[in-house]
Coordinates of C-alpha atoms and ligand atoms in Angstrom, one line a residue:
M1 CA 103.1 86.5 98.8
I2 CA 104.6 89.0 101.2
D3 CA 102.9 91.7 103.1
P4 CA 103.2 94.9 101.0
A5 CA 103.9 96.9 104.2
L6 CA 107.3 95.4 104.4
I7 CA 110.3 97.3 105.7
Q8 CA 109.6 100.8 106.5
R9 CA 113.2 101.6 107.2
P10 CA 114.6 104.3 104.9
G11 CA 116.9 102.9 102.4
I12 CA 115.3 99.5 102.2
S13 CA 112.5 99.4 99.8
R14 CA 110.1 96.4 99.6
R15 CA 111.4 95.6 96.2
N16 CA 114.9 95.3 97.5
F17 CA 113.9 93.4 100.5
L18 CA 112.2 90.8 98.5
A19 CA 115.2 90.5 96.3
H20 CA 117.3 89.9 99.5
A21 CA 115.3 86.8 100.2
S22 CA 117.1 84.6 97.8
C23 CA 116.4 80.9 97.6
F24 CA 119.3 80.3 99.9
G25 CA 117.9 81.0 103.4
A26 CA 115.0 78.7 103.1
F27 CA 117.4 75.9 103.6
Y28 CA 117.6 76.7 107.2
S29 CA 114.0 75.4 107.5
V30 CA 113.9 72.7 104.9
A31 CA 117.4 71.4 104.5
A32 CA 117.2 68.9 107.3
R33 CA 114.4 67.1 105.5
I34 CA 116.0 67.0 102.0
P35 CA 118.1 63.9 101.8
M36 CA 119.9 63.8 98.4
T37 CA 118.2 61.2 96.3
A38 CA 120.4 58.6 94.6
L39 CA 120.8 58.8 90.9
G40 CA 117.5 58.1 89.1
K41 CA 117.1 54.7 87.6
A42 CA 117.4 55.9 84.0
L43 CA 120.9 57.3 84.8
T44 CA 122.4 54.2 86.5
S45 CA 122.8 52.8 83.0
D46 CA 123.9 56.1 81.3
S47 CA 127.6 55.6 80.3
R48 CA 128.3 59.4 80.6
V49 CA 127.5 59.4 84.4
S50 CA 130.0 57.8 86.8
Q51 CA 128.1 55.6 89.3
T52 CA 130.7 56.4 92.0
P53 CA 131.5 60.1 92.7
I54 CA 135.2 61.1 92.3
V55 CA 134.8 62.8 95.6
D56 CA 132.1 63.0 98.2
K57 CA 132.2 65.5 101.1
G58 CA 128.7 65.0 102.3
F59 CA 127.6 68.5 101.6
A60 CA 128.4 67.8 97.9
A61 CA 129.7 65.1 95.7
V62 CA 131.3 65.5 92.3
R63 CA 130.8 62.9 89.6
K64 CA 131.7 62.6 86.0
A65 CA 128.8 63.6 83.6
G66 CA 130.6 63.1 80.3
D67 CA 134.0 63.3 78.6
G68 CA 135.7 66.2 80.5
L69 CA 132.4 67.1 82.2
Y70 CA 131.8 67.0 85.9
A71 CA 128.7 67.7 88.0
T72 CA 128.9 69.0 91.6
I73 CA 125.7 67.9 93.3
S74 CA 124.9 69.4 96.7
D75 CA 123.2 67.6 99.6
P76 CA 121.8 70.5 101.7
S77 CA 120.8 68.1 104.5
K78 CA 124.6 67.8 105.2
G79 CA 125.6 71.4 105.3
Y80 CA 125.5 74.6 103.3
T81 CA 129.0 74.9 102.0
T82 CA 127.9 74.6 98.4
L83 CA 124.1 74.5 98.6
C84 CA 123.4 74.7 94.9
N85 CA 124.7 72.4 92.2
G86 CA 127.5 73.3 89.7
G87 CA 130.3 71.6 88.0
F88 CA 133.2 72.0 85.7
L89 CA 134.2 71.4 82.1
V90 CA 137.8 70.4 81.3
G91 CA 139.2 70.6 77.8
K92 CA 142.8 70.0 76.6
D93 CA 143.6 73.7 76.8
A94 CA 141.3 75.2 79.5
A95 CA 138.6 74.6 82.1
L96 CA 135.4 76.4 82.9
L97 CA 133.9 76.3 86.4
V98 CA 130.2 76.6 86.9
E99 CA 128.8 78.4 90.0
G100 CA 130.2 80.4 92.9
F101 CA 128.1 78.4 95.4
A102 CA 127.0 79.6 98.9
S103 CA 130.4 80.1 100.4
P104 CA 134.1 80.5 99.4
G105 CA 134.6 77.0 100.9
G106 CA 132.2 75.7 98.3
A107 CA 134.0 77.4 95.4
S108 CA 137.3 76.2 96.9
F109 CA 136.1 72.6 97.1
Q110 CA 135.1 72.7 93.4
M111 CA 138.5 74.2 92.4
E112 CA 140.4 71.6 94.4
T113 CA 138.4 68.8 92.8
L114 CA 139.1 70.2 89.4
R115 CA 142.8 70.1 90.2
T116 CA 142.6 66.4 91.0
V117 CA 141.7 65.7 87.4
S118 CA 143.5 68.5 85.4
Q119 CA 146.1 71.2 85.7
V120 CA 144.9 73.2 82.6
P121 CA 144.4 77.0 83.2
V122 CA 140.9 78.0 84.4
K123 CA 139.4 80.3 81.8
A124 CA 136.6 81.5 84.1
A125 CA 134.0 80.7 86.7
L126 CA 130.4 81.3 85.6
D127 CA 127.7 82.3 88.1
T128 CA 124.5 81.0 86.3
H129 CA 122.6 83.8 88.1
Y130 CA 123.0 86.3 90.9
H131 CA 121.2 84.5 93.7
F132 CA 123.1 84.1 97.0
D133 CA 123.6 80.3 96.8
H134 CA 125.2 80.7 93.4
S135 CA 127.4 83.7 94.1
M136 CA 128.5 84.0 97.7
G137 CA 131.6 81.9 97.2
N138 CA 132.8 84.3 94.5
A139 CA 135.4 85.8 96.8
F140 CA 137.4 82.6 96.5
Y141 CA 137.7 82.9 92.8
G142 CA 138.5 86.6 93.1
A143 CA 141.3 85.9 95.5
N144 CA 142.7 83.2 93.2
G145 CA 142.7 85.3 90.0
V146 CA 139.8 83.5 88.4
A147 CA 137.6 85.7 86.3
I148 CA 134.0 85.6 87.3
W149 CA 131.5 85.6 84.5
A150 CA 127.8 86.3 84.8
H151 CA 124.8 88.0 83.2
A152 CA 125.4 91.8 82.9
A153 CA 122.8 92.5 85.5
A154 CA 124.1 90.0 88.1
A155 CA 126.6 92.3 89.8
R156 CA 124.1 95.1 90.3
R157 CA 121.5 92.7 91.6
I158 CA 124.0 91.2 94.1
V159 CA 124.6 94.7 95.4
E160 CA 121.0 95.7 95.5
S161 CA 120.0 92.5 97.2
Y162 CA 122.7 91.5 99.6
A163 CA 125.0 94.5 100.2
L164 CA 122.1 96.5 101.3
M165 CA 121.1 93.8 103.7
Q166 CA 124.4 94.0 105.4
G167 CA 123.6 97.5 106.7
A168 CA 120.2 96.6 108.1
E169 CA 119.4 95.8 111.7
K170 CA 118.1 92.3 112.1
D171 CA 115.1 93.0 114.2
V172 CA 113.9 95.8 112.0
A173 CA 114.5 93.8 108.9
L174 CA 112.5 90.8 110.2
A175 CA 109.7 92.7 111.9
P176 CA 107.3 92.6 109.0
F177 CA 107.7 88.9 108.7
E178 CA 107.0 88.4 112.4
K179 CA 104.0 90.6 112.0
R180 CA 102.7 88.4 109.2
I181 CA 102.8 85.5 111.5
K182 CA 100.9 87.4 114.2
D183 CA 98.3 88.7 111.7
A184 CA 97.7 85.4 109.9
K185 CA 94.1 84.6 109.4
S186 CA 94.4 80.8 109.5
D187 CA 96.8 78.1 110.6
L188 CA 97.8 77.6 107.0
E189 CA 98.7 81.3 106.5
R190 CA 100.6 81.2 109.8
A191 CA 102.6 78.2 108.7
H192 CA 103.4 79.8 105.4
A193 CA 104.4 83.0 107.1
Q194 CA 106.6 81.1 109.5
S195 CA 108.4 79.3 106.6
D196 CA 109.0 82.7 104.9
L197 CA 110.5 84.1 108.2
N198 CA 112.8 81.2 108.5
A199 CA 114.0 81.8 104.9
V200 CA 114.6 85.5 105.3
T201 CA 116.4 84.9 108.6
G202 CA 118.8 82.5 107.0
V203 CA 119.5 84.9 104.1
F204 CA 120.1 87.7 106.5
Q205 CA 122.5 85.7 108.6
I206 CA 124.5 84.6 105.6
A207 CA 124.6 87.9 103.9
N208 CA 126.0 89.5 107.1
A209 CA 128.6 86.8 107.5
T210 CA 130.0 87.0 104.0
V211 CA 132.4 89.3 102.1
L212 CA 130.6 89.8 98.8
A213 CA 132.5 89.5 95.5
L214 CA 131.0 90.6 92.3
P215 CA 131.4 89.1 88.8
N216 CA 134.0 91.1 86.9
H217 CA 133.1 89.8 83.4
P218 CA 129.6 90.9 82.5
I219 CA 128.0 89.0 79.7
D220 CA 125.6 90.8 77.4
A221 CA 122.7 88.4 77.0
A222 CA 121.8 90.1 73.6
K223 CA 125.1 88.8 72.2
L224 CA 124.5 85.2 73.1
P225 CA 124.9 82.3 72.4
M226 CA 128.6 82.4 73.0
T227 CA 130.7 79.5 71.9
M228 CA 133.8 78.6 73.9
D229 CA 136.6 76.2 72.7
L230 CA 138.3 74.6 75.7
G231 CA 140.4 72.4 73.5
G232 CA 138.5 69.5 72.1
L233 CA 135.5 70.5 74.1
T234 CA 133.0 73.1 73.0
A235 CA 130.8 74.9 75.5
V236 CA 127.9 77.2 74.5
V237 CA 126.6 79.8 76.9
E238 CA 123.0 80.9 76.5
S239 CA 120.6 83.0 78.5
H240 CA 116.9 82.2 79.0
P241 CA 114.1 83.7 80.9
G242 CA 112.4 82.2 83.9
H243 CA 114.0 82.1 87.3
S244 CA 115.8 85.3 88.0
G245 CA 116.2 87.6 85.0
T246 CA 119.9 86.8 85.0
D247 CA 119.8 83.1 84.1
M248 CA 122.6 81.5 82.0
I249 CA 123.0 77.9 81.0
V250 CA 126.0 76.0 79.6
K251 CA 125.4 73.5 76.9
V252 CA 127.8 70.9 75.6
P253 CA 126.1 70.1 72.3
E254 CA 128.6 67.4 71.2
Q255 CA 127.7 65.3 74.3
N256 CA 124.1 66.5 74.9
V257 CA 124.8 67.7 78.4
V258 CA 123.3 71.0 79.8
Y259 CA 124.2 72.8 83.0
T260 CA 120.9 74.6 83.6
G261 CA 121.4 76.7 86.8
D262 CA 118.1 77.2 88.5
L263 CA 116.1 77.1 85.3
L264 CA 115.7 73.5 86.4
F265 CA 114.8 72.3 89.9
S266 CA 115.0 68.5 89.6
G267 CA 112.3 66.9 91.8
W268 CA 111.7 70.2 93.7
Y269 CA 109.1 72.9 93.6
P270 CA 110.6 75.8 91.6
V271 CA 111.6 78.9 93.4
C272 CA 109.6 81.7 91.7
F273 CA 109.9 84.7 94.1
D274 CA 112.3 86.8 92.1
E275 CA 110.9 90.1 90.9
K276 CA 112.3 89.2 87.4
A277 CA 111.0 85.6 87.5
T278 CA 108.3 85.0 84.9
I279 CA 106.1 81.9 84.9
S280 CA 105.2 82.0 81.2
G281 CA 108.8 82.7 80.3
W282 CA 110.1 79.9 82.5
R283 CA 107.5 77.5 81.0
D284 CA 108.6 78.5 77.5
T285 CA 112.2 77.8 78.5
L286 CA 111.3 74.4 79.8
K287 CA 109.6 73.7 76.5
K288 CA 112.8 74.4 74.7
F289 CA 114.7 72.1 77.1
A290 CA 112.1 69.4 76.3
A291 CA 112.7 69.9 72.6
L292 CA 116.4 69.1 73.0
D293 CA 117.7 65.6 72.1
M294 CA 115.9 62.8 73.9
D295 CA 119.3 61.7 75.2
T296 CA 120.1 65.1 76.9
L297 CA 121.6 65.0 80.4
F298 CA 120.7 67.9 82.7
V299 CA 122.7 69.1 85.6
P300 CA 120.1 71.1 87.5
G301 CA 120.6 74.0 89.9
H302 CA 119.1 72.0 92.7
G303 CA 118.2 68.3 92.9
Q304 CA 119.7 65.3 91.2
I305 CA 121.1 65.0 87.7
C306 CA 118.3 63.9 85.3
G307 CA 117.4 63.2 81.7
Q308 CA 114.3 64.5 79.8
E309 CA 112.1 62.9 82.5
G310 CA 113.2 65.6 84.9
I311 CA 112.1 68.3 82.5
A312 CA 108.8 66.6 82.0
T313 CA 108.3 66.5 85.8
I314 CA 109.0 70.2 86.4
R315 CA 106.7 71.0 83.5
E316 CA 104.0 68.9 85.2
V317 CA 104.6 70.8 88.5
F318 CA 104.1 74.1 86.7
D319 CA 101.0 72.7 84.9
D320 CA 99.5 71.6 88.2
I321 CA 100.2 75.0 89.9
A322 CA 98.7 76.8 86.9
G323 CA 95.7 74.5 86.7
Q324 CA 94.8 75.0 90.3
A325 CA 95.4 78.7 90.1
E326 CA 93.3 79.0 87.0
K327 CA 90.3 77.4 88.7
M328 CA 90.6 79.8 91.6
Y329 CA 91.0 82.7 89.2
K330 CA 87.9 81.8 87.3
A331 CA 86.0 81.3 90.5
G332 CA 86.9 84.8 91.6
V333 CA 89.1 83.7 94.5
P334 CA 91.2 86.8 95.4
V335 CA 94.9 86.4 94.9
E336 CA 95.6 87.0 98.6
E337 CA 93.7 83.8 99.3
A338 CA 94.6 81.9 96.2
Q339 CA 98.3 82.0 96.9
H340 CA 97.8 80.0 100.1
R341 CA 95.2 77.5 98.8
Y342 CA 97.2 75.4 96.4
V343 CA 97.1 71.7 97.4
V344 CA 100.3 69.6 96.9
P345 CA 99.1 66.5 95.0
D346 CA 100.2 63.1 96.1
K347 CA 102.7 62.6 93.3
F348 CA 104.7 65.7 94.3
K349 CA 104.4 65.3 98.1
N350 CA 108.0 64.4 98.5
F351 CA 109.2 67.4 96.5
P352 CA 111.0 69.9 98.7
I353 CA 109.3 73.3 99.0
Y354 CA 111.4 76.3 99.9
A355 CA 109.5 78.6 102.0
W356 CA 105.9 78.8 100.6
G357 CA 106.3 82.5 99.9
F358 CA 109.3 81.9 97.6
T359 CA 107.9 79.0 95.6
I360 CA 104.2 78.3 95.2
G361 CA 102.8 81.6 96.6
P362 CA 104.6 83.9 94.1
A363 CA 104.0 81.4 91.2
I364 CA 100.2 81.9 91.8
T365 CA 100.5 85.7 92.3
K366 CA 102.5 86.0 89.1
L367 CA 100.0 83.8 87.2
Y368 CA 97.2 86.0 88.4
T369 CA 99.1 89.1 87.2
E370 CA 99.8 87.5 83.9
W371 CA 96.1 86.7 83.5
G372 CA 95.3 90.4 84.2
A373 CA 94.0 90.2 87.7
K374 CA 93.7 93.5 89.4
K375 CA 95.8 93.9 92.5
Ligands
ZN401 ZN1 118.2 80.8 92.3

């Protein structure tokens, strides 16, 4: 997906640089054409979901998604304050915030909104994974005495990915991506390389403009699930493979509501670039989501709230990528070519694609690896 001759600068390995390129920056190139879709038809009649948001700031709106449950849904076409989705759970005794968002302003917005509905103490804020757009606002929580929970590997990965980027010179950091545009063998490859450059540029700018704050409450995934009693509201934290190697979800079993983090992109192509992303693992996780109650409501990491139809759709997207990749694999198409050749079918043509090299390209590369292709 990305030229192996990346970043020659001492101190920044290719591995680290790829990790820098979180799903956040790509928004600089795609956000303008991602209008937030209205609630799906199936949800307009779901009594758990309020039809009118309790607050709408443009960049994000918060709506009720159950009894004491709220979903913060971002609209990246209107700004990057939050960028990812999140939400909060409010019991009689305590509240749990979900996500650190892309900026302290995003975390602050969510906290303020929580305070319009309840004054209970906040038990914690959970980053569902380490990626930029879910953790860059952590500083707000830190400054306000809110414990930040995350997968035990999240803090390290934030440092490895973004702190290192803060010391890099922009021209040097971006040079390999510029080179890929220059060296592209076709218009298609050039367009893909350009979208990747846009993505990395965005991440670089944001990383350098932010004071990073790390989760201070590491969660050992081996000890999950963890059940939390918020007072008449039980939340269960679980970890599943797929998107980032640090993925956590929050389930509310009594109401069949799940906050999925980026294990669900609702009506989007999934972001698969992470070195710890696993396509087979992710598809297994989605299969588990599909086996949950038919009535389950999902608050995705990106895109609109959905029911089981949203899980069925992202599984279809993965099936389509894997189907096209498998044909190329069996026909002996080298992975370098195959990663560019996927054709977006009509039915997914309105699905936002982060930079190609963060979504479809690495999905195909990882599938080839899983199938035993030699590099
Ligand atoms: Zn992510």
